[in-house]
PDB file of C-alpha atoms in Angstrom:
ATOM      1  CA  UNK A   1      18.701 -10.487  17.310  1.00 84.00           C
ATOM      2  CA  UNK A   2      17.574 -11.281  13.664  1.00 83.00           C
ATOM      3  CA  UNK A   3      15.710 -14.329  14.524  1.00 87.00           C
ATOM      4  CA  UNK A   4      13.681 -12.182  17.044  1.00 90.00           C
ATOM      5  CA  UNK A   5      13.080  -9.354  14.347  1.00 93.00           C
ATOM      6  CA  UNK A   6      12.270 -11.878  11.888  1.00 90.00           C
ATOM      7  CA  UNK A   7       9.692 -13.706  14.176  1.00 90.00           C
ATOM      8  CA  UNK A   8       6.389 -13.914  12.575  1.00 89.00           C
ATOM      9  CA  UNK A   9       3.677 -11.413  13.477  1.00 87.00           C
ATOM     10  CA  UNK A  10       0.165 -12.200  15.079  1.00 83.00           C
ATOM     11  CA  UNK A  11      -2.221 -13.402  13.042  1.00 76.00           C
ATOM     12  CA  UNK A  12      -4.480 -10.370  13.698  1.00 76.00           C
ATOM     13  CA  UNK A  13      -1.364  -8.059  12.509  1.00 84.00           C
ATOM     14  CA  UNK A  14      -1.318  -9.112   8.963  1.00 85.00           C
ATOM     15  CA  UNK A  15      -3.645  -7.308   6.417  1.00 86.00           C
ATOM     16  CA  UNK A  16      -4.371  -8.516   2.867  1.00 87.00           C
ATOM     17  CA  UNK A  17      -4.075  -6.419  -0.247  1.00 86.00           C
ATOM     18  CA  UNK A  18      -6.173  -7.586  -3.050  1.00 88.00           C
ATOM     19  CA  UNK A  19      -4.434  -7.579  -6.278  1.00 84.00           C
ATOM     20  CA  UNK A  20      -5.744  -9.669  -9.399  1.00 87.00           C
ATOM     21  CA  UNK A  21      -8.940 -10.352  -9.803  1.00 90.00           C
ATOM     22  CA  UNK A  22     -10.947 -13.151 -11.216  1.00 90.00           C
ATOM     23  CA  UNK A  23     -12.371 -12.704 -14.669  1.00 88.00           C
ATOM     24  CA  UNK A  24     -15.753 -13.470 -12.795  1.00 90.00           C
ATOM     25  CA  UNK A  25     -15.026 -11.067  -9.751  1.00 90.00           C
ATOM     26  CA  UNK A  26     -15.439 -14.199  -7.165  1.00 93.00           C
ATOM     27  CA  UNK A  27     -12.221 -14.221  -5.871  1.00 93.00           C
ATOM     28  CA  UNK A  28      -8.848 -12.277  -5.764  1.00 91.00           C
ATOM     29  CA  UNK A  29      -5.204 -12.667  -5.614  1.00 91.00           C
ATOM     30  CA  UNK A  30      -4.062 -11.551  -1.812  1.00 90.00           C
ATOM     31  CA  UNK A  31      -1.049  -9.933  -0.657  1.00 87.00           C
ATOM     32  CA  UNK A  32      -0.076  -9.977   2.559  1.00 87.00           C
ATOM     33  CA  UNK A  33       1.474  -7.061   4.275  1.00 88.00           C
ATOM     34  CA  UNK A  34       1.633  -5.321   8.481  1.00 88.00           C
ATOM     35  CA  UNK A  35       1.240  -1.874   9.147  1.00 89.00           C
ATOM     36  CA  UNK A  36       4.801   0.382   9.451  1.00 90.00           C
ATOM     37  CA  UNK A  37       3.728   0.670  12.953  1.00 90.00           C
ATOM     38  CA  UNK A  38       3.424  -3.055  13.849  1.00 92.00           C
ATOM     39  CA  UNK A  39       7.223  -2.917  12.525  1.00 93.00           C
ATOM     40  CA  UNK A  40       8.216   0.076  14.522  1.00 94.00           C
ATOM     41  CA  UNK A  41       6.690  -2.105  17.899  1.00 92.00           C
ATOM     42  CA  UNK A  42       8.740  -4.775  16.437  1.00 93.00           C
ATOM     43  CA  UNK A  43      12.051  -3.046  16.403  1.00 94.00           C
ATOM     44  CA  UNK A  44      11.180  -1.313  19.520  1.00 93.00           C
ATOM     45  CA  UNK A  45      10.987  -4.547  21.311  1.00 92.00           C
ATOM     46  CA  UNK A  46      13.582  -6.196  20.243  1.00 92.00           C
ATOM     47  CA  UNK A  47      16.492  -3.205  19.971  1.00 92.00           C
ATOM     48  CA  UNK A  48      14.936  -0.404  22.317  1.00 91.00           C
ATOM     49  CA  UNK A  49      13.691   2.679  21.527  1.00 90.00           C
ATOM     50  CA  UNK A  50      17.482   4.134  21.689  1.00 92.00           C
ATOM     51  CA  UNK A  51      18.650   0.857  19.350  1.00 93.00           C
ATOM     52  CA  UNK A  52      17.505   1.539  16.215  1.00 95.00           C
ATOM     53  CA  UNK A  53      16.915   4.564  13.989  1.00 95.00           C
ATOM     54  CA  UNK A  54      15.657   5.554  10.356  1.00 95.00           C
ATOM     55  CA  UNK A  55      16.561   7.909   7.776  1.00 94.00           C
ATOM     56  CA  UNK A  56      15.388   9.135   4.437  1.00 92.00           C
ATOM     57  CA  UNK A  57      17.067  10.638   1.373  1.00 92.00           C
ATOM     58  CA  UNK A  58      15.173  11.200  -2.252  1.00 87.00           C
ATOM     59  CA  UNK A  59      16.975   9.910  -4.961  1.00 86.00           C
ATOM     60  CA  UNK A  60      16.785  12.734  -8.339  1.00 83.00           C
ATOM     61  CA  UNK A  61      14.220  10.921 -10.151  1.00 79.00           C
ATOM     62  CA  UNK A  62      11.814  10.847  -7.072  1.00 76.00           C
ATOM     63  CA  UNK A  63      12.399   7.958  -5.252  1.00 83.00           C
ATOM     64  CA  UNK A  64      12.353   7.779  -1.669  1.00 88.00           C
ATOM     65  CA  UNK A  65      15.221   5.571   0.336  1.00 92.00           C
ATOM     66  CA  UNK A  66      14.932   4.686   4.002  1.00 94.00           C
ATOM     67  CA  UNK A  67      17.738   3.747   6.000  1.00 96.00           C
ATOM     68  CA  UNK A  68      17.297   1.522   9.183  1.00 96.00           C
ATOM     69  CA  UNK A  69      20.589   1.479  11.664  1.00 96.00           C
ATOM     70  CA  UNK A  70      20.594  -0.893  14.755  1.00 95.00           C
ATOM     71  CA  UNK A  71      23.426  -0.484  17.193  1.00 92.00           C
ATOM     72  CA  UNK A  72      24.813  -4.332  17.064  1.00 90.00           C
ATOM     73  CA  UNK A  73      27.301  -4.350  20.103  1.00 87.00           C
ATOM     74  CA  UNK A  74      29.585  -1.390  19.743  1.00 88.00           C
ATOM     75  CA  UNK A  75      28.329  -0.660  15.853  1.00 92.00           C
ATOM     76  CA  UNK A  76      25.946   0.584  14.338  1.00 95.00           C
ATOM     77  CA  UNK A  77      24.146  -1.267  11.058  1.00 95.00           C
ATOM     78  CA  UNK A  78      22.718   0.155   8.190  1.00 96.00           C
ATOM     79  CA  UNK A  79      20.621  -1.076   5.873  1.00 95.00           C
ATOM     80  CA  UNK A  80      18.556   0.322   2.874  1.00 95.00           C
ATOM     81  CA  UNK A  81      15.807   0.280   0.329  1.00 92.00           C
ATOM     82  CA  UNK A  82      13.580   2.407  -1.105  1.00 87.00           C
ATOM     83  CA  UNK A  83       9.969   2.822  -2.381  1.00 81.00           C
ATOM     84  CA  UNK A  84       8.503   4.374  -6.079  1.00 70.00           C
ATOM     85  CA  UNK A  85       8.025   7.951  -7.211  1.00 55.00           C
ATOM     86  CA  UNK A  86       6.827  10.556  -4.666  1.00 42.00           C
ATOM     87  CA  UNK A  87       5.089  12.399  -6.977  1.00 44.00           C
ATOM     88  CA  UNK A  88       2.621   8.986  -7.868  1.00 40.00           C
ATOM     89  CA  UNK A  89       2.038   7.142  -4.752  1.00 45.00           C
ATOM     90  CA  UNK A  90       1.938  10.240  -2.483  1.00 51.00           C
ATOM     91  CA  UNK A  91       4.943  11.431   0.246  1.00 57.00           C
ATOM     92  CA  UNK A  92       3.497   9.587   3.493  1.00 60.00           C
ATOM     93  CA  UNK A  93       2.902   6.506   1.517  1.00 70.00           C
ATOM     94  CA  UNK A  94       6.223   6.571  -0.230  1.00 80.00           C
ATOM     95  CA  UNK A  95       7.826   7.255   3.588  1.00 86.00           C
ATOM     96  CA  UNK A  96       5.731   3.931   5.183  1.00 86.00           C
ATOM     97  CA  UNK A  97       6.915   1.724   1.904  1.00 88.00           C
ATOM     98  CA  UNK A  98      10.467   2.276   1.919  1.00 91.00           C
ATOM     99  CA  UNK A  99      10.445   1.946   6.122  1.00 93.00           C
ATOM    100  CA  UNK A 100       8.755  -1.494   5.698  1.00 93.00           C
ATOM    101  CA  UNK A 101      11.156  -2.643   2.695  1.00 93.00           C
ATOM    102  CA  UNK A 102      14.241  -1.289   4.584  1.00 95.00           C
ATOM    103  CA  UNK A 103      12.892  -3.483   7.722  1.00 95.00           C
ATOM    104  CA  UNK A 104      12.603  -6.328   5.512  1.00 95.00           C
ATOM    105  CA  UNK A 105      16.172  -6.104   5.218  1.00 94.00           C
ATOM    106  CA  UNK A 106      16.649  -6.612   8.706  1.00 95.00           C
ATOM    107  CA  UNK A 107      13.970  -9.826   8.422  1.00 94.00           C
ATOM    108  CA  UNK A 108      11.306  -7.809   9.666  1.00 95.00           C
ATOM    109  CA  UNK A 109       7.763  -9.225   7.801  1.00 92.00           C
ATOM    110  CA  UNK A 110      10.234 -11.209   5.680  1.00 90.00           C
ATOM    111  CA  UNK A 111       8.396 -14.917   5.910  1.00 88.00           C
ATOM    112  CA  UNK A 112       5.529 -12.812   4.563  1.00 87.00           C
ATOM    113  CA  UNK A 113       7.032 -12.397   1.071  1.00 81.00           C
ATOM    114  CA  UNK A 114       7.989 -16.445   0.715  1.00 79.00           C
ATOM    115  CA  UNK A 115       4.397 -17.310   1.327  1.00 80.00           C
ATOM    116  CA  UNK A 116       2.763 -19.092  -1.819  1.00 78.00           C
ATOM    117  CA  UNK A 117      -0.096 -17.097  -3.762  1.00 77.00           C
ATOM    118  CA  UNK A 118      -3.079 -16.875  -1.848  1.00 86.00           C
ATOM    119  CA  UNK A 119      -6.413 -16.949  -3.948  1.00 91.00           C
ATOM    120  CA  UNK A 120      -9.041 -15.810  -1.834  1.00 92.00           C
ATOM    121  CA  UNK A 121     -13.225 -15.703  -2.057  1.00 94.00           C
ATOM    122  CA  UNK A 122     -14.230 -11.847  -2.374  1.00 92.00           C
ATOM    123  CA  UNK A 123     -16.988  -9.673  -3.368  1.00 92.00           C
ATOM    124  CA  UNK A 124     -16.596  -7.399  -6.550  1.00 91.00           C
ATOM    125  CA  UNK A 125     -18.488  -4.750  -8.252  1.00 89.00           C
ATOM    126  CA  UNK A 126     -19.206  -3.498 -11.468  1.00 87.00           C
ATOM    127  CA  UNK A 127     -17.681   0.292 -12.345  1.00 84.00           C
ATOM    128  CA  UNK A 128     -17.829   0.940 -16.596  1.00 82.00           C
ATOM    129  CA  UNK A 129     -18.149  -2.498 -17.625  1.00 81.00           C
ATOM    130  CA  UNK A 130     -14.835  -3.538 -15.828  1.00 86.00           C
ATOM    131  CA  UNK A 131     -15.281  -5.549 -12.163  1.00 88.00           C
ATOM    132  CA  UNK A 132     -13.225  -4.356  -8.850  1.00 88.00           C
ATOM    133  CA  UNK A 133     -12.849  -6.099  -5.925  1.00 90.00           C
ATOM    134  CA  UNK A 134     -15.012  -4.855  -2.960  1.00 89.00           C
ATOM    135  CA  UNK A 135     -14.410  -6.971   0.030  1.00 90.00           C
ATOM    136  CA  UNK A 136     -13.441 -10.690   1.296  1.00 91.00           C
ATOM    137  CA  UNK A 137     -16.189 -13.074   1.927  1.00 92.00           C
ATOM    138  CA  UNK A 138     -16.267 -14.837   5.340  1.00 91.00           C
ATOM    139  CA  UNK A 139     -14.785 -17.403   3.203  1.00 92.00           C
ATOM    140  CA  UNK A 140     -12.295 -15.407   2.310  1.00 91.00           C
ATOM    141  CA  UNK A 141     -11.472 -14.384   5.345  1.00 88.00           C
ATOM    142  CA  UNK A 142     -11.312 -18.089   6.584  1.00 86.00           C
ATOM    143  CA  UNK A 143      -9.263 -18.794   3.913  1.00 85.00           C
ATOM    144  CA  UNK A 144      -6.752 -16.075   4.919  1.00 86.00           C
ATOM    145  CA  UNK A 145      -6.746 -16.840   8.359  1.00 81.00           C
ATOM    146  CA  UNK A 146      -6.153 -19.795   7.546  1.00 80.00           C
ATOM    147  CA  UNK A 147      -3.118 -18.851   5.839  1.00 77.00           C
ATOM    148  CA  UNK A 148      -1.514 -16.248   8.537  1.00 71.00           C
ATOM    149  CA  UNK A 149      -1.736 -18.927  10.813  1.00 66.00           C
ATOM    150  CA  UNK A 150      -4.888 -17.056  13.136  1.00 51.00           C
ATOM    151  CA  UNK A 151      -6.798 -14.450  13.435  1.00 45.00           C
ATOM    152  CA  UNK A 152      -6.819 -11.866  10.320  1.00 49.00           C
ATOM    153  CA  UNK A 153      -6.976  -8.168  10.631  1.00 48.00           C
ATOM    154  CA  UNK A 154     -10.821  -6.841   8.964  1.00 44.00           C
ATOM    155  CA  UNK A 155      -9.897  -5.587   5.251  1.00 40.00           C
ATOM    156  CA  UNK A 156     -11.702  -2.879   3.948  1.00 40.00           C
ATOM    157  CA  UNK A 157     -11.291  -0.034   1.397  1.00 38.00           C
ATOM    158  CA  UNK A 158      -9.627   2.358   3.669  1.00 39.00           C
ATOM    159  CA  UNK A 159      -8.901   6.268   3.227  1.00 40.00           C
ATOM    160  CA  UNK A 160      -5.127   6.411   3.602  1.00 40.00           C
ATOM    161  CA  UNK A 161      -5.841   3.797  -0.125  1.00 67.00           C
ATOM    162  CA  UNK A 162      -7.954   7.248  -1.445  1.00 79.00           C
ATOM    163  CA  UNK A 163      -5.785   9.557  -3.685  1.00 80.00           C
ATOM    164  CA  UNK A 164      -3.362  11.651  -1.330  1.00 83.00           C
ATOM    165  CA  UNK A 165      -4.148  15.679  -0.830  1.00 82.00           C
ATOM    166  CA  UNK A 166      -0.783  16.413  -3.321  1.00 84.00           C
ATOM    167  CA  UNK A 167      -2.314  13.916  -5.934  1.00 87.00           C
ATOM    168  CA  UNK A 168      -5.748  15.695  -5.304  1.00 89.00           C
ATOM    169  CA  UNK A 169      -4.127  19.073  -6.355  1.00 89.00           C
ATOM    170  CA  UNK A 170      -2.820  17.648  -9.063  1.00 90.00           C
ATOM    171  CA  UNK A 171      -6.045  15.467 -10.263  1.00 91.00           C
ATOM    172  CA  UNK A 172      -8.125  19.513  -9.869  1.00 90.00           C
ATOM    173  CA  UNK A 173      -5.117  21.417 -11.620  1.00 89.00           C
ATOM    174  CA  UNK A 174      -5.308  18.935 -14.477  1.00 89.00           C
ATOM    175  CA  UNK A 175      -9.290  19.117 -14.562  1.00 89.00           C
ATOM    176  CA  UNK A 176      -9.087  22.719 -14.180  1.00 90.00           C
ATOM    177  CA  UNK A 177      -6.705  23.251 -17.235  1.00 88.00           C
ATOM    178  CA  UNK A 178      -8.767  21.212 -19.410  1.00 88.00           C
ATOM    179  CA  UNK A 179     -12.055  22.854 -18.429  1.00 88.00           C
ATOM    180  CA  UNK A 180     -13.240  19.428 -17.305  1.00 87.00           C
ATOM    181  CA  UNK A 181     -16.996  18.942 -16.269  1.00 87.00           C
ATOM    182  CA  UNK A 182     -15.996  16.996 -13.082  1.00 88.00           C
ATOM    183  CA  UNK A 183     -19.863  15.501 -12.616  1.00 85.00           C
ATOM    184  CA  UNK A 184     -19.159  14.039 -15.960  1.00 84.00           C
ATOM    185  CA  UNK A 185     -15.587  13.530 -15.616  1.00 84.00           C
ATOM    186  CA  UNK A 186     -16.177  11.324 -12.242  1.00 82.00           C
ATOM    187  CA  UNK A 187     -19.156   9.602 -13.660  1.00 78.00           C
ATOM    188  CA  UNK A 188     -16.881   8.289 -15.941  1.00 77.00           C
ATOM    189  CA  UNK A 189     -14.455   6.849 -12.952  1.00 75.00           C
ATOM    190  CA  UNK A 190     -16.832   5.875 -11.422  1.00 75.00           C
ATOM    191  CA  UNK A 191     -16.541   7.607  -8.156  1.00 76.00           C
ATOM    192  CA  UNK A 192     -19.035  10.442  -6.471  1.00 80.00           C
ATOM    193  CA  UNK A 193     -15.703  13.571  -6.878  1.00 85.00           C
ATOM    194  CA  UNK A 194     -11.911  13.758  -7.307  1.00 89.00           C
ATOM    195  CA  UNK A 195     -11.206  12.654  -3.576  1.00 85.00           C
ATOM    196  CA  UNK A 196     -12.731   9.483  -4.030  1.00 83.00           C
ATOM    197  CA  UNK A 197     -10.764   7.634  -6.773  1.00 86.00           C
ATOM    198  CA  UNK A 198      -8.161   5.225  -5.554  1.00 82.00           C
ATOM    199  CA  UNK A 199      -4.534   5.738  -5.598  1.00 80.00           C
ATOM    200  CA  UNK A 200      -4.118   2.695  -7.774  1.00 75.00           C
ATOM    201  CA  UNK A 201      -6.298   4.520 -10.351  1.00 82.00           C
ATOM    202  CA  UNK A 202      -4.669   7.920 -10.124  1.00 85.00           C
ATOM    203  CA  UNK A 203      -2.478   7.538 -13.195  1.00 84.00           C
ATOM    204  CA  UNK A 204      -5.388   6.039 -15.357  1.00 84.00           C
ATOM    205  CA  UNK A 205      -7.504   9.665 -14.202  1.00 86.00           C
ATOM    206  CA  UNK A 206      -4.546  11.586 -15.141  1.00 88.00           C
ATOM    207  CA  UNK A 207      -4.684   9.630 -18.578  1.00 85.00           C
ATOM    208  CA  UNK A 208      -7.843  10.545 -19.021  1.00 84.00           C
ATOM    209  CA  UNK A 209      -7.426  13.848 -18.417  1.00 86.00           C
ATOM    210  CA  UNK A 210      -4.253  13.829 -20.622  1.00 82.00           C
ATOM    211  CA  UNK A 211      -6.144  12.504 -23.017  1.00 78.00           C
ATOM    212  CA  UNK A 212      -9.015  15.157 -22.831  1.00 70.00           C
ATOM    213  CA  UNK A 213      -6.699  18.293 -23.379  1.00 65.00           C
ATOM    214  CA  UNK A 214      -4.966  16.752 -26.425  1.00 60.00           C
ATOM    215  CA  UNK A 215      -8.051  16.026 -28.204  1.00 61.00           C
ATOM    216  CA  UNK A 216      -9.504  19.848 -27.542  1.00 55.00           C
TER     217      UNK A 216
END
């Protein structure tokens, strides 16, 4: 059973995550990573539908822990991990992290986490002085697919990376009780409003906005 959950995924299955970027902006550190439904297919597959299950508990400083069971002959398995703070990356994405990291347990995506660092051609642009990555070149994207072994999966900025609706809220109450001029405030981010910053730039808008009410 493991060494059919651990089996390596199509090459049109994995995604890439930029994460550093080049000084210059021409090319970017990529992660790897499959969607929590390619794993559910996965485990659906290989235990049935009526072999497996998943639970969640919070933890009291936020953080959320999945728990996969697979009936293995007469028992029934568990294994667990968990993923950050609720409250920062968002509830749904919180619930999809700790599913995948609990699956990775089980050797689900595993292989994916003992590849080598992938450097990989992108496009960047230019937001206050400081570069971001934009997209992969076809280069890039050769050089990925060359890596997950076939096809790779189109990577773009996608909405579920946008700031979730409770991190909205939270983004407006903060703006509100600072008496922010959002056209200003989002000029300085860079983005056209509050929905369109990234989650991995929520905390440096809350900063900001932090920063705003203790200097009034």
């Amino acid at each position: 059973m493991f060494d059919a959950l651990s089996r390596p995924f199509p090459g049109d299955a994995v995604h890439w995550r930029a994460q550093t970027l080049k000084g210059d902006g021409t090319a970017a550190m990529a992660l790897a990573y499959i969607d929590a439904r390619d794993v559910m297919r996965r485990l659906d597959e290989v235990c049935g539908p009526e072999g497996w299950s998943d639970s969640y508990t919070e933890t009291g400083k936020g953080r959320l822990i999945c728990t996969i069971s697979i009936k293995c002959g007469d028992d029934w398995i568990s294994k667990s991990d968990g993923a950050g703070d609720t409250d920062v990356e968002g509830e749904k994405g919180a619930i999809s992290d700790a599913f995948k990291r609990a699956a990775v347990k089980w050797g689900v995506g595993r292989y994916l986490y003992d590849m080598d660092a992938i450097w990989a051609e992108c496009e960047s642009a230019d937001r206050n002085g400081k570069k971001y990555w934009k997209k992969w070149t076809p280069r890039g994207l050769a050089q990925l697919r060359s890596a997950a072994g076939g096809a790779v999966a189109p990577v773009q900025p996608r909405q579920d990376q946008l700031v979730t609706e409770e991190q909205l809220t939270r983004l407006q109450n903060a703006a509100d009780d600072v008496q922010a001029d959002l056209q200003a405030f989002c000029k300085f981010m860079g983005v056209t409003s509050l929905k369109t910053i990234p989650q991995s730039r929520f905390d440096e808008a809350m900063s900001a906005l932090h920063r705003k009410k203790k200097a009034a």
